[in-house]
mmCIF file of N, CA and C in Angstrom:
data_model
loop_
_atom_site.group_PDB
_atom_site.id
_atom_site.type_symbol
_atom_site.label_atom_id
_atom_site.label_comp_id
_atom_site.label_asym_id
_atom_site.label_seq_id
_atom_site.Cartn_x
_atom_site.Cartn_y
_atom_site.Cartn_z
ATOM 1 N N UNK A 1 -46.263 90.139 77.978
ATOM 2 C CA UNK A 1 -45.197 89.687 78.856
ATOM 3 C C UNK A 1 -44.288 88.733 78.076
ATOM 4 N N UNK A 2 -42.934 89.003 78.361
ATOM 5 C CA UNK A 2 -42.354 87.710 77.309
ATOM 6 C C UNK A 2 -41.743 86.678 78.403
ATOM 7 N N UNK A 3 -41.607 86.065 77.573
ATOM 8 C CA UNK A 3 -40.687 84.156 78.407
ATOM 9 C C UNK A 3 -40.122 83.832 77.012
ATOM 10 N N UNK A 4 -38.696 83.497 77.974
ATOM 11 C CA UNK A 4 -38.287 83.548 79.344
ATOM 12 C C UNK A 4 -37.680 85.275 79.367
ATOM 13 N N UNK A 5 -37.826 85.759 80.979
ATOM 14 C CA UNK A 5 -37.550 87.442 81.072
ATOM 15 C C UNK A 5 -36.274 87.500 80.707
ATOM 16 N N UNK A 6 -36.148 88.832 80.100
ATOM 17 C CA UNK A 6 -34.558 89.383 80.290
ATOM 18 C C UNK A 6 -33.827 89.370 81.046
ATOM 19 N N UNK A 7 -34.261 89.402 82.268
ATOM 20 C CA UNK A 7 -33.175 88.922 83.269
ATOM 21 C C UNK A 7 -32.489 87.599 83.549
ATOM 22 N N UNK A 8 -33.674 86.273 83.452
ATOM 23 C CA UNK A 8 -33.241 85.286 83.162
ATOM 24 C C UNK A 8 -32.591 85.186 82.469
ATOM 25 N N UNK A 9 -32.362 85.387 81.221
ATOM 26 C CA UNK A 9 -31.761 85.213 79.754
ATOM 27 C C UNK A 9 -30.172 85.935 80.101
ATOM 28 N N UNK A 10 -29.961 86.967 80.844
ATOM 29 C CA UNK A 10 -28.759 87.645 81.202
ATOM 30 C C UNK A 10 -28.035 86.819 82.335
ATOM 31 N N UNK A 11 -28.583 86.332 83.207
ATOM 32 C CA UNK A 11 -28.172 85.543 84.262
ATOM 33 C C UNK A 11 -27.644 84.239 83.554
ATOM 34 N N UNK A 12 -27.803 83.972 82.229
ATOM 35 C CA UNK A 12 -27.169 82.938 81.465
ATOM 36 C C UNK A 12 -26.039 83.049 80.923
ATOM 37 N N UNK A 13 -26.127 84.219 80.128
ATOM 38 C CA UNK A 13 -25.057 84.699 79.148
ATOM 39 C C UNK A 13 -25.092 86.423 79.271
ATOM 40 N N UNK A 14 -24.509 87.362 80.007
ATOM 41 C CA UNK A 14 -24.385 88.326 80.243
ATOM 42 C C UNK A 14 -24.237 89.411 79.103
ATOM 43 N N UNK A 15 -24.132 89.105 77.700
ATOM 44 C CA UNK A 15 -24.309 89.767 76.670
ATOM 45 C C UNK A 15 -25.697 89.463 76.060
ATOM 46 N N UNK A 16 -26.268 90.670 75.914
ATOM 47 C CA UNK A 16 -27.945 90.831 75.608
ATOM 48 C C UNK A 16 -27.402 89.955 73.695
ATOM 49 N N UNK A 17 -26.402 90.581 72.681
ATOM 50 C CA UNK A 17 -26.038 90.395 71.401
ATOM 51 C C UNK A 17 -25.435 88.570 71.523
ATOM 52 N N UNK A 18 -24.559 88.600 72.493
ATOM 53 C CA UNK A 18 -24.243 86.867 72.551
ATOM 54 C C UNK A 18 -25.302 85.906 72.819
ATOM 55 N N UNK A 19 -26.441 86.397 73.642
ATOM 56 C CA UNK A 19 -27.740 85.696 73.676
ATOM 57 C C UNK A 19 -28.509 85.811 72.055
ATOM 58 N N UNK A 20 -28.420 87.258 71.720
ATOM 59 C CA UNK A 20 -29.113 86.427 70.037
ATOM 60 C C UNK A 20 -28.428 85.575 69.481
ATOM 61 N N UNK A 21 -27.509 85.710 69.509
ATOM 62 C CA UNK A 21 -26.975 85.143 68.190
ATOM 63 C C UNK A 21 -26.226 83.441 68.931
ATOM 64 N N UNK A 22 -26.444 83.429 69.841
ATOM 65 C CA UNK A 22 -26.789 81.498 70.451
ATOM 66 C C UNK A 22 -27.699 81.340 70.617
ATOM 67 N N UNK A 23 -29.174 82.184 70.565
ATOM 68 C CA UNK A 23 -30.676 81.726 70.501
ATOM 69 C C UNK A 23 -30.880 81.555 68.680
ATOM 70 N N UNK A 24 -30.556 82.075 68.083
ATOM 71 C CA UNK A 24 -30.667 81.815 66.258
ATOM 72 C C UNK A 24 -29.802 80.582 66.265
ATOM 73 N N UNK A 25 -28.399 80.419 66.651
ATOM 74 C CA UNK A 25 -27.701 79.270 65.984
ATOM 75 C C UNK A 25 -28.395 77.971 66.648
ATOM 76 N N UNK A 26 -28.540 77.981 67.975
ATOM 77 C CA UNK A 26 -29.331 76.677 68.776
ATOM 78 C C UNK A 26 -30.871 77.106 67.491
ATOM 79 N N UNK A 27 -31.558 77.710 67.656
ATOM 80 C CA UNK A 27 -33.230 77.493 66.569
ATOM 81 C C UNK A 27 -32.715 77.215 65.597
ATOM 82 N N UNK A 28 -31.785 77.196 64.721
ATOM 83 C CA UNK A 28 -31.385 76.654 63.330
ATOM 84 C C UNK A 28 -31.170 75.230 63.844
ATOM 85 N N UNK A 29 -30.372 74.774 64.294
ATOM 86 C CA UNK A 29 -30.223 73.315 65.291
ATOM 87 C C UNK A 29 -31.504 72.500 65.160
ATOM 88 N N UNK A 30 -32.775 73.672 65.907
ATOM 89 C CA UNK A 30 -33.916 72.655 65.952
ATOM 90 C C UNK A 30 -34.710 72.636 65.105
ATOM 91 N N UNK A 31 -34.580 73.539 64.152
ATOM 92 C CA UNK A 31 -35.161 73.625 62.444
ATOM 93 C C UNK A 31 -34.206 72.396 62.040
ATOM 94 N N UNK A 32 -32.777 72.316 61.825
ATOM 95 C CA UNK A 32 -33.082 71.270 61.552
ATOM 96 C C UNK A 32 -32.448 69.396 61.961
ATOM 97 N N UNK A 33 -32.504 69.798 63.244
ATOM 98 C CA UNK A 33 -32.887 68.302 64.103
ATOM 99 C C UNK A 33 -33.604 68.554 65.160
ATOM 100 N N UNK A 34 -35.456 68.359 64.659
ATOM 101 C CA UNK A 34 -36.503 68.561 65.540
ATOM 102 C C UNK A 34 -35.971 67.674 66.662
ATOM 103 N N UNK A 35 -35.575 66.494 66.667
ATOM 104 C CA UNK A 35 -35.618 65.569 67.937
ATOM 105 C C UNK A 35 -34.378 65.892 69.226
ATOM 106 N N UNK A 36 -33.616 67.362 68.493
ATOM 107 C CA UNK A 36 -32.511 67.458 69.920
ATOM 108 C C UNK A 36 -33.065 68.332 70.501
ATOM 109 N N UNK A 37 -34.362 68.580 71.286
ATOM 110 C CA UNK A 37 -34.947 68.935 72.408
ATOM 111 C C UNK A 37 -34.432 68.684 73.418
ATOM 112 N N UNK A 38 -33.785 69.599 74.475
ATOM 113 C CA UNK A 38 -32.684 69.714 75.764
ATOM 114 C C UNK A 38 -34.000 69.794 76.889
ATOM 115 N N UNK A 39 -35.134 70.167 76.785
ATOM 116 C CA UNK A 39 -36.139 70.238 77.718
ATOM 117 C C UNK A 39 -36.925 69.489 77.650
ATOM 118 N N UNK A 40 -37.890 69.260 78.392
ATOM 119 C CA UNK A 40 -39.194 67.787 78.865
ATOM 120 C C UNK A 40 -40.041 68.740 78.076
ATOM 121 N N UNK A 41 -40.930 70.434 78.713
ATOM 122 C CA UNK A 41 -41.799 71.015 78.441
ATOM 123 C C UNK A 41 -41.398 72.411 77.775
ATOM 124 N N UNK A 42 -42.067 72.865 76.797
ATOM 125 C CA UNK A 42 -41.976 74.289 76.765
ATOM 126 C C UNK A 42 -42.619 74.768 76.446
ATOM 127 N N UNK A 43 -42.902 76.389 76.643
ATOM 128 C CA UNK A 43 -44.027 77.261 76.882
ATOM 129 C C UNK A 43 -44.213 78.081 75.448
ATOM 130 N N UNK A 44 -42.966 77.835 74.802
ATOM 131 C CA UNK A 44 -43.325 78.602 72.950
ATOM 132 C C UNK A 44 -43.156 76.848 71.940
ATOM 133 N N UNK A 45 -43.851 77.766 71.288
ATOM 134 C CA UNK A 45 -44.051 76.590 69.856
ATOM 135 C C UNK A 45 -43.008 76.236 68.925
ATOM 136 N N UNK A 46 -42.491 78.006 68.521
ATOM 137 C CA UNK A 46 -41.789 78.191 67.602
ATOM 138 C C UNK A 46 -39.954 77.897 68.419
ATOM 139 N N UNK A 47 -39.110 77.533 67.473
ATOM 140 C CA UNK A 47 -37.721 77.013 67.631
ATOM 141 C C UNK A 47 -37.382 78.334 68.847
ATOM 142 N N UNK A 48 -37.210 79.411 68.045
ATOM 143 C CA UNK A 48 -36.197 80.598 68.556
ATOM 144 C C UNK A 48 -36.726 80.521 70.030
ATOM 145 N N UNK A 49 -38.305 80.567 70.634
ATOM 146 C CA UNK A 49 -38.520 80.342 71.371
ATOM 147 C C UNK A 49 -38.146 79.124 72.659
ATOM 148 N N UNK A 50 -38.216 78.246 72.097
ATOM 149 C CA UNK A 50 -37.743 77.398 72.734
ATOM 150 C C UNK A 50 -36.242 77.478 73.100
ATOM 151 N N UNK A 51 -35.178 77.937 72.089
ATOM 152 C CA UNK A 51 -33.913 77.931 72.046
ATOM 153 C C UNK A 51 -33.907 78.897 73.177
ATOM 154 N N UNK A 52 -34.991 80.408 73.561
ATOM 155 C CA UNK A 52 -34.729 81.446 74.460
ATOM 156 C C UNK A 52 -34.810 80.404 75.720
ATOM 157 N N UNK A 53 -35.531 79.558 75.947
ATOM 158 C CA UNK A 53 -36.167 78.435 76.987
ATOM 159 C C UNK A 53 -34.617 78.202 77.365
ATOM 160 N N UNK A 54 -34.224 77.289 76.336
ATOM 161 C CA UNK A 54 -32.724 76.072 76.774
ATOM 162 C C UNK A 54 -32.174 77.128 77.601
ATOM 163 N N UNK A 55 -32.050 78.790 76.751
ATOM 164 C CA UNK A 55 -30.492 79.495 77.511
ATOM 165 C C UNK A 55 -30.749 79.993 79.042
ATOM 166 N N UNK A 56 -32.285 80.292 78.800
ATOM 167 C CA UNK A 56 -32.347 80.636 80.589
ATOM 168 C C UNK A 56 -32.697 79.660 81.548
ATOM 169 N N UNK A 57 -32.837 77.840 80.252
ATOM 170 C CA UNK A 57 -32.512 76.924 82.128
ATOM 171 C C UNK A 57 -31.205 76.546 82.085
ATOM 172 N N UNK A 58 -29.865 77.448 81.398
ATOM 173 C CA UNK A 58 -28.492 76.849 81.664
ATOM 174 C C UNK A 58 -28.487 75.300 81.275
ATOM 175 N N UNK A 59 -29.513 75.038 79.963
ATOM 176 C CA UNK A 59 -28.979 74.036 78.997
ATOM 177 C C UNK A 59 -28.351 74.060 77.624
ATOM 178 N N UNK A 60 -28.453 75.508 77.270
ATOM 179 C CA UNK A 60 -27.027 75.730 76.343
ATOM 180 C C UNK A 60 -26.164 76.981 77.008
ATOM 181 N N UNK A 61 -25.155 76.604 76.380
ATOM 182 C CA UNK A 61 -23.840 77.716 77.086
ATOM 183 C C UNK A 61 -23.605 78.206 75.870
ATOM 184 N N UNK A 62 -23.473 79.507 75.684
ATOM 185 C CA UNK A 62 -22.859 79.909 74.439
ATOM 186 C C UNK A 62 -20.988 80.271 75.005
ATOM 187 N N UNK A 63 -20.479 79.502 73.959
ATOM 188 C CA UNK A 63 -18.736 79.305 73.929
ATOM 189 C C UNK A 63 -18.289 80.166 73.119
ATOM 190 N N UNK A 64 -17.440 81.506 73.514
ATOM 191 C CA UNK A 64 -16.792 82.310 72.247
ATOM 192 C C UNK A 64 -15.343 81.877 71.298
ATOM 193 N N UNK A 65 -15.348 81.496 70.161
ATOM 194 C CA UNK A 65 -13.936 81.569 69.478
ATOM 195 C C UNK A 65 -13.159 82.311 69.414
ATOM 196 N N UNK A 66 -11.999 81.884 68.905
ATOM 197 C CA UNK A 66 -11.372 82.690 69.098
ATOM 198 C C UNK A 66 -10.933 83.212 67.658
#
């Protein structure tokens, strides 16, 4: 079973490709500044995991450039 579901994760950011690639740039973030943790608890160990965490509780927004 994975966490957080695909649906959650879409109900954030409606592109399945804009969710990777703001779940890699936020886990590079916490590779490298362990201490900007946006959550109290989380259920994976590893960064990318956690970064999947932030986007489906609507604590990162991924912003497109232009």
């Amino acid at each position: 079973m994975l966490y957080p579901p695909q649906n959650e994760l879409k109900d954030s950011i409606n592109s399945k490709y804009l969710v990777v690639t703001t779940a890699a740039k936020r886990a590079r973030e916490l590779q490298e500044y362990p201490d900007s943790l946006l959550l109290d608890e989380y259920r994976s160990l590893k960064n990318v995991g956690q970064a999947l965490e932030e986007i489906a509780a609507h604590k990162v927004i991924a912003k497109l450039e232009d």
